[in-house]
Amino acid sequence: IIQEIMKLFASILLLTSEVGIMNVAGTIHTEVLGKPMSTLRLAIPAGLFFLQNNCMQLANSYLPAAVFQVTYQGKTFIVAILSVLMLGRRLERFKWLGIAGLALGVSLVQVSKSSDSKTEAVAAQEHTDAYSTMLLGLAYVLTAASCSGFANVYFEKMVKTTENASNGSKAPSLWVRNIQLASFTIMLGIPVLNLSKSFDVNNPWRGFNWSVWGVAINNAWGGLLVAVIVKYGDNILKGFSNAISTVLATIISIPIFGFQTGYPFAVGVILVIWSTMVYGRMIQFKGDWWNTVPFTPQMATGEESSLELNDVEKPKVDKIND
């Protein structure tokens, strides 16, 4: 909740720098309160992100950490598939190879950081049917991955829409969309916070120290950067940047925290680097087969991309990569 409040105020400040201090209140009133149907669209990704977080917590309680980390990387493929279906993005076969390599590489890196032991909840449920427990955990993690993939691609579609299809007016800016998303997330989070047993109404700041505030600020700032990446790049590129940051964070942790790594981590790092180079065409494959699109959704046939049909601006980074 705290980091979403920070994102909300930061987005208002960034919107102020965009439209001016005299116009920011009017812009928020016009774009957020004055267009309820447009604003309500952001309730979809906010609700899905909320469901994703809860499913991830439940999945962690039913699955070993390694199984959870590997399965959750399925979101990489979900994002790619939904980018094709919802945004009409054209992904050649070599890009699919890079995406597959990225998912495998990140899985190996995450597994090397995870404990092979079961979680406490799983250990406490050893008297129950292990097969049913595993299936339930997999259902939760796949639901979380699906919610994450759809919410991210849907939000990308919203922030890249240049005009409203209904009346042809200019669509809200990135910072307005962030204000809408953060507002819905806060509205969903506050009731759940009040129901939490660990939350003390009389002392809501219990446990907050400089470290906690630092994490909240870092996450809020990171969320704004992600929005910029999605606006001017895409969710697939965001996945590659997240993978590289995970690798770098793990490498930095080795001398600082004495983190132990093994062969899975080394192989995962190599795969992440190789996949990034493949997707960015730094490593090229010869022949038409690798450089053709395996399938294009019906909605995008006859056009280079359904992004144009939906008045969605094409990612600038794609022009560099393609």
Short mmCIF file of C-alpha atoms in Angstrom, two decimals:
data_model
loop_
_atom_site.label_atom_id
_atom_site.label_comp_id
_atom_site.label_asym_id
_atom_site.label_seq_id
_atom_site.Cartn_x
_atom_site.Cartn_y
_atom_site.Cartn_z
CA ILE A 1 0.00 0.00 0.00
CA ILE A 2 2.78 2.43 0.95
CA GLN A 3 4.65 1.97 -2.32
CA GLU A 4 1.43 2.44 -4.30
CA ILE A 5 0.76 5.69 -2.43
CA MET A 6 4.31 6.77 -3.29
CA LYS A 7 3.71 5.89 -6.95
CA LEU A 8 0.47 7.87 -6.89
CA PHE A 9 2.11 11.05 -5.57
CA ALA A 10 5.14 10.60 -7.84
CA SER A 11 2.85 10.25 -10.86
CA ILE A 12 1.01 13.43 -9.85
CA LEU A 13 4.35 15.27 -9.63
CA LEU A 14 5.41 13.96 -13.04
CA LEU A 15 2.04 14.93 -14.49
CA THR A 16 2.55 18.40 -13.00
CA SER A 17 5.86 18.73 -14.84
CA GLU A 18 4.06 17.69 -18.02
CA VAL A 19 0.98 19.95 -17.93
CA GLY A 20 2.01 22.64 -15.44
CA ILE A 21 1.06 23.26 -11.83
CA MET A 22 -1.95 25.38 -12.84
CA ASN A 23 -3.42 22.62 -15.01
CA VAL A 24 -2.69 19.45 -13.04
CA ALA A 25 -5.87 19.53 -10.93
CA GLY A 26 -8.02 20.16 -13.99
CA THR A 27 -6.28 17.39 -15.92
CA ILE A 28 -6.84 14.86 -13.13
CA HIS A 29 -10.48 15.91 -12.81
CA THR A 30 -11.05 15.69 -16.56
CA GLU A 31 -9.15 12.47 -17.30
CA VAL A 32 -9.77 10.50 -14.10
CA LEU A 33 -13.08 11.69 -12.65
CA GLY A 34 -14.61 13.10 -15.83
CA LYS A 35 -14.11 9.91 -17.85
CA PRO A 36 -15.29 7.11 -15.54
CA MET A 37 -15.44 4.42 -18.24
CA SER A 38 -11.86 5.11 -19.31
CA THR A 39 -10.73 5.10 -15.68
CA LEU A 40 -12.60 1.87 -14.90
CA ARG A 41 -10.56 0.06 -17.54
CA LEU A 42 -7.56 0.29 -15.23
CA ALA A 43 -9.51 -1.65 -12.60
CA ILE A 44 -8.88 -4.75 -14.73
CA PRO A 45 -5.07 -4.83 -14.42
CA ALA A 46 -5.28 -3.60 -10.81
CA GLY A 47 -7.58 -6.49 -9.90
CA LEU A 48 -5.42 -8.99 -11.78
CA PHE A 49 -2.24 -7.78 -10.08
CA PHE A 50 -4.04 -8.11 -6.74
CA LEU A 51 -5.12 -11.67 -7.59
CA GLN A 52 -1.61 -12.47 -8.83
CA ASN A 53 0.01 -11.44 -5.54
CA ASN A 54 -2.41 -13.55 -3.50
CA CYS A 55 -1.99 -16.59 -5.76
CA MET A 56 1.80 -16.29 -5.51
CA GLN A 57 1.62 -16.35 -1.71
CA LEU A 58 -0.64 -19.41 -1.79
CA ALA A 59 1.56 -21.15 -4.37
CA ASN A 60 4.61 -20.58 -2.17
CA SER A 61 2.84 -22.37 0.67
CA TYR A 62 2.14 -25.47 -1.42
CA LEU A 63 5.19 -25.81 -3.67
CA PRO A 64 8.92 -26.20 -3.05
CA ALA A 65 10.73 -22.97 -3.91
CA ALA A 66 12.52 -24.47 -6.93
CA VAL A 67 9.28 -25.79 -8.46
CA PHE A 68 7.59 -22.45 -7.89
CA GLN A 69 10.41 -20.45 -9.52
CA VAL A 70 10.61 -22.68 -12.60
CA THR A 71 6.85 -22.85 -13.13
CA TYR A 72 6.35 -19.12 -12.65
CA GLN A 73 8.69 -18.42 -15.55
CA GLY A 74 5.85 -19.61 -17.76
CA LYS A 75 4.68 -16.00 -17.58
CA THR A 76 7.42 -15.20 -20.13
CA PHE A 77 5.62 -17.30 -22.75
CA ILE A 78 2.21 -16.02 -21.67
CA VAL A 79 3.35 -12.41 -22.18
CA ALA A 80 4.77 -13.27 -25.62
CA ILE A 81 1.63 -15.11 -26.74
CA LEU A 82 -0.70 -12.38 -25.48
CA SER A 83 1.48 -9.72 -27.14
CA VAL A 84 0.84 -11.48 -30.43
CA LEU A 85 -2.88 -12.03 -29.83
CA MET A 86 -3.78 -8.70 -28.18
CA LEU A 87 -1.28 -6.32 -29.76
CA GLY A 88 -0.63 -8.09 -33.06
CA ARG A 89 3.10 -8.15 -32.39
CA ARG A 90 5.09 -10.09 -34.99
CA LEU A 91 7.68 -12.38 -33.44
CA GLU A 92 10.00 -14.30 -35.73
CA ARG A 93 11.12 -17.80 -34.80
CA PHE A 94 14.54 -16.62 -33.62
CA LYS A 95 12.78 -14.31 -31.15
CA TRP A 96 10.73 -17.21 -29.82
CA LEU A 97 14.00 -19.10 -29.37
CA GLY A 98 15.41 -16.16 -27.42
CA ILE A 99 12.29 -16.00 -25.25
CA ALA A 100 12.50 -19.74 -24.51
CA GLY A 101 16.18 -19.44 -23.64
CA LEU A 102 15.42 -16.50 -21.36
CA ALA A 103 12.75 -18.43 -19.45
CA LEU A 104 15.08 -21.39 -18.97
CA GLY A 105 18.02 -19.18 -17.99
CA VAL A 106 16.05 -17.21 -15.41
CA SER A 107 14.67 -20.47 -14.00
CA LEU A 108 18.20 -21.81 -13.47
CA VAL A 109 19.33 -18.55 -11.86
CA GLN A 110 16.32 -18.50 -9.54
CA VAL A 111 16.68 -22.18 -8.65
CA SER A 112 20.30 -21.60 -7.65
CA LYS A 113 19.06 -18.95 -5.19
CA SER A 114 16.24 -21.09 -3.80
CA SER A 115 16.26 -23.68 -1.07
CA ASP A 116 15.45 -27.23 -2.13
CA SER A 117 13.61 -27.85 1.11
CA LYS A 118 9.85 -27.64 1.34
CA THR A 119 8.15 -24.63 2.81
CA GLU A 120 6.80 -24.81 6.34
CA ALA A 121 3.24 -25.10 5.11
CA VAL A 122 4.11 -28.06 2.91
CA ALA A 123 5.97 -29.75 5.74
CA ALA A 124 2.97 -29.26 7.99
CA GLN A 125 0.73 -30.90 5.41
CA GLU A 126 2.84 -34.01 4.79
CA HIS A 127 0.04 -36.15 6.17
CA THR A 128 -2.17 -35.04 3.26
CA ASP A 129 -2.09 -36.25 -0.30
CA ALA A 130 1.16 -34.88 -1.75
CA TYR A 131 -0.14 -35.22 -5.31
CA SER A 132 -3.20 -33.08 -4.59
CA THR A 133 -1.06 -30.53 -2.78
CA MET A 134 1.29 -30.27 -5.76
CA LEU A 135 -1.61 -29.87 -8.20
CA LEU A 136 -3.15 -27.14 -6.06
CA GLY A 137 0.17 -25.32 -5.87
CA LEU A 138 0.65 -25.58 -9.63
CA ALA A 139 -2.87 -24.25 -10.18
CA TYR A 140 -2.09 -21.22 -8.02
CA VAL A 141 1.24 -20.48 -9.71
CA LEU A 142 -0.21 -20.87 -13.22
CA THR A 143 -3.07 -18.56 -12.26
CA ALA A 144 -0.56 -16.02 -10.95
CA ALA A 145 1.50 -16.26 -14.15
CA SER A 146 -1.61 -15.87 -16.33
CA CYS A 147 -2.88 -12.88 -14.33
CA SER A 148 0.54 -11.24 -14.50
CA GLY A 149 0.86 -11.80 -18.25
CA PHE A 150 -2.60 -10.54 -19.14
CA ALA A 151 -2.46 -7.55 -16.79
CA ASN A 152 0.92 -6.42 -18.12
CA VAL A 153 -0.06 -6.75 -21.79
CA TYR A 154 -3.41 -5.07 -21.14
CA PHE A 155 -1.67 -2.17 -19.39
CA GLU A 156 0.78 -1.91 -22.29
CA LYS A 157 -2.15 -1.65 -24.69
CA MET A 158 -3.70 1.09 -22.55
CA VAL A 159 -0.57 3.25 -22.27
CA LYS A 160 0.20 2.95 -25.99
CA THR A 161 -3.26 3.89 -27.19
CA THR A 162 -2.95 7.31 -28.80
CA GLU A 163 -6.64 8.14 -29.07
CA ASN A 164 -10.00 6.95 -27.80
CA ALA A 165 -11.80 4.81 -30.36
CA SER A 166 -15.22 6.05 -29.22
CA ASN A 167 -14.84 9.77 -29.83
CA GLY A 168 -11.39 10.21 -31.37
CA SER A 169 -10.12 12.33 -28.48
CA LYS A 170 -6.54 12.11 -27.28
CA ALA A 171 -5.96 9.27 -24.82
CA PRO A 172 -4.64 10.00 -21.30
CA SER A 173 -0.90 10.28 -20.79
CA LEU A 174 1.30 7.66 -19.14
CA TRP A 175 1.20 9.46 -15.78
CA VAL A 176 -2.59 9.70 -15.82
CA ARG A 177 -2.74 5.95 -16.45
CA ASN A 178 -0.37 5.41 -13.52
CA ILE A 179 -2.58 7.56 -11.29
CA GLN A 180 -5.61 5.50 -12.30
CA LEU A 181 -3.82 2.17 -11.74
CA ALA A 182 -2.34 3.17 -8.37
CA SER A 183 -5.72 4.49 -7.18
CA PHE A 184 -7.47 1.19 -7.88
CA THR A 185 -4.62 -0.80 -6.33
CA ILE A 186 -4.86 1.27 -3.14
CA MET A 187 -8.64 0.84 -3.02
CA LEU A 188 -8.24 -2.94 -3.31
CA GLY A 189 -5.40 -3.13 -0.81
CA ILE A 190 -6.82 -1.11 2.09
CA PRO A 191 -9.74 -3.49 2.90
CA VAL A 192 -7.39 -6.48 2.78
CA LEU A 193 -4.93 -4.65 5.02
CA ASN A 194 -7.63 -4.07 7.61
CA LEU A 195 -8.44 -7.79 7.59
CA SER A 196 -4.81 -8.77 8.12
CA LYS A 197 -4.06 -10.15 11.58
CA SER A 198 -0.58 -8.60 11.54
CA PHE A 199 -1.93 -5.08 10.98
CA ASP A 200 -2.36 -2.96 14.10
CA VAL A 201 -4.85 -0.12 13.58
CA ASN A 202 -3.59 1.65 16.69
CA ASN A 203 0.03 1.43 15.53
CA PRO A 204 0.02 1.19 11.71
CA TRP A 205 3.72 2.07 11.42
CA ARG A 206 4.86 -0.76 13.67
CA GLY A 207 7.91 -2.45 12.18
CA PHE A 208 8.72 0.41 9.80
CA ASN A 209 12.39 1.39 9.82
CA TRP A 210 14.80 2.93 7.34
CA SER A 211 15.27 -0.40 5.58
CA VAL A 212 11.54 -0.86 5.06
CA TRP A 213 11.16 2.69 3.78
CA GLY A 214 14.11 2.12 1.46
CA VAL A 215 12.49 -0.99 0.00
CA ALA A 216 9.18 0.85 -0.47
CA ILE A 217 10.86 3.78 -2.23
CA ASN A 218 12.90 1.42 -4.41
CA ASN A 219 9.79 -0.56 -5.42
CA ALA A 220 7.81 2.60 -6.14
CA TRP A 221 10.61 4.04 -8.26
CA GLY A 222 11.02 0.68 -10.00
CA GLY A 223 7.31 0.60 -10.78
CA LEU A 224 7.52 3.98 -12.51
CA LEU A 225 10.53 2.84 -14.53
CA VAL A 226 8.65 -0.29 -15.58
CA ALA A 227 5.79 1.88 -16.83
CA VAL A 228 8.24 3.89 -18.95
CA ILE A 229 9.79 0.69 -20.34
CA VAL A 230 6.35 -0.65 -21.26
CA LYS A 231 5.37 2.66 -22.85
CA TYR A 232 8.44 3.07 -25.05
CA GLY A 233 9.49 -0.57 -25.28
CA ASP A 234 7.30 -3.57 -24.51
CA ASN A 235 6.70 -6.25 -21.90
CA ILE A 236 9.03 -8.72 -23.61
CA LEU A 237 11.92 -6.27 -23.41
CA LYS A 238 10.93 -5.68 -19.78
CA GLY A 239 11.35 -9.41 -19.20
CA PHE A 240 14.87 -9.31 -20.59
CA SER A 241 15.77 -6.28 -18.46
CA ASN A 242 14.38 -8.00 -15.36
CA ALA A 243 16.42 -11.11 -16.13
CA ILE A 244 19.64 -9.13 -16.50
CA SER A 245 18.96 -7.23 -13.28
CA THR A 246 18.37 -10.54 -11.46
CA VAL A 247 21.70 -11.87 -12.72
CA LEU A 248 23.56 -8.69 -11.76
CA ALA A 249 21.94 -8.58 -8.30
CA THR A 250 22.96 -12.19 -7.68
CA ILE A 251 26.53 -11.56 -8.82
CA ILE A 252 26.79 -8.50 -6.54
CA SER A 253 25.45 -10.59 -3.64
CA ILE A 254 28.32 -13.09 -3.94
CA PRO A 255 31.09 -10.88 -2.43
CA ILE A 256 28.79 -8.76 -0.26
CA PHE A 257 26.63 -11.44 1.36
CA GLY A 258 28.72 -14.54 0.68
CA PHE A 259 26.06 -15.98 -1.62
CA GLN A 260 26.96 -19.48 -2.85
CA THR A 261 26.39 -20.38 -6.50
CA GLY A 262 26.85 -23.52 -8.54
CA TYR A 263 26.64 -24.86 -12.06
CA PRO A 264 22.92 -24.04 -12.49
CA PHE A 265 23.65 -20.36 -11.87
CA ALA A 266 26.56 -20.30 -14.34
CA VAL A 267 24.50 -22.04 -17.03
CA GLY A 268 21.57 -19.72 -16.33
CA VAL A 269 23.74 -16.60 -16.72
CA ILE A 270 25.11 -17.89 -20.02
CA LEU A 271 21.59 -18.64 -21.26
CA VAL A 272 20.30 -15.18 -20.27
CA ILE A 273 23.17 -13.44 -22.07
CA TRP A 274 22.86 -15.69 -25.13
CA SER A 275 19.06 -15.24 -25.29
CA THR A 276 19.40 -11.45 -25.04
CA MET A 277 21.86 -11.43 -27.91
CA VAL A 278 19.61 -13.71 -29.99
CA TYR A 279 16.49 -11.61 -29.40
CA GLY A 280 18.39 -8.39 -30.15
CA ARG A 281 19.84 -9.91 -33.36
CA MET A 282 23.40 -9.64 -32.12
CA ILE A 283 23.48 -13.35 -32.91
CA GLN A 284 21.82 -13.96 -36.25
CA PHE A 285 20.45 -17.13 -37.79
CA LYS A 286 20.68 -17.69 -41.52
CA GLY A 287 17.79 -18.91 -43.60
CA ASP A 288 14.19 -17.87 -44.07
CA TRP A 289 12.80 -20.33 -41.52
CA TRP A 290 14.35 -18.62 -38.49
CA ASN A 291 13.50 -15.14 -39.77
CA THR A 292 9.81 -15.65 -40.53
CA VAL A 293 6.79 -15.25 -38.27
CA PRO A 294 5.36 -18.68 -37.36
CA PHE A 295 1.80 -17.40 -36.92
CA THR A 296 -0.14 -14.17 -37.07
CA PRO A 297 -3.55 -13.72 -35.41
CA GLN A 298 -6.52 -13.31 -37.72
CA MET A 299 -7.12 -9.80 -36.39
CA ALA A 300 -3.69 -8.70 -37.63
CA THR A 301 -3.70 -10.24 -41.12
CA GLY A 302 -3.47 -7.74 -43.91
CA GLU A 303 -1.68 -5.24 -41.69
CA GLU A 304 1.83 -5.15 -40.30
CA SER A 305 0.42 -5.00 -36.81
CA SER A 306 -2.96 -4.74 -35.15
CA LEU A 307 -1.42 -1.99 -33.07
CA GLU A 308 -2.14 0.31 -36.00
CA LEU A 309 -5.74 -0.89 -36.24
CA ASN A 310 -6.27 -0.08 -32.58
CA ASP A 311 -4.57 3.32 -32.77
CA VAL A 312 -1.72 2.07 -30.64
CA GLU A 313 1.69 3.48 -31.28
CA LYS A 314 4.37 0.95 -32.21
CA PRO A 315 7.19 0.55 -29.64
CA LYS A 316 10.18 2.66 -30.58
CA VAL A 317 12.58 -0.08 -29.49
CA ASP A 318 11.03 -2.48 -32.02
CA LYS A 319 12.21 -0.18 -34.79
CA ILE A 320 15.76 -0.60 -33.56
CA ASN A 321 15.57 -4.35 -33.10
CA ASP A 322 13.65 -5.09 -36.27
#
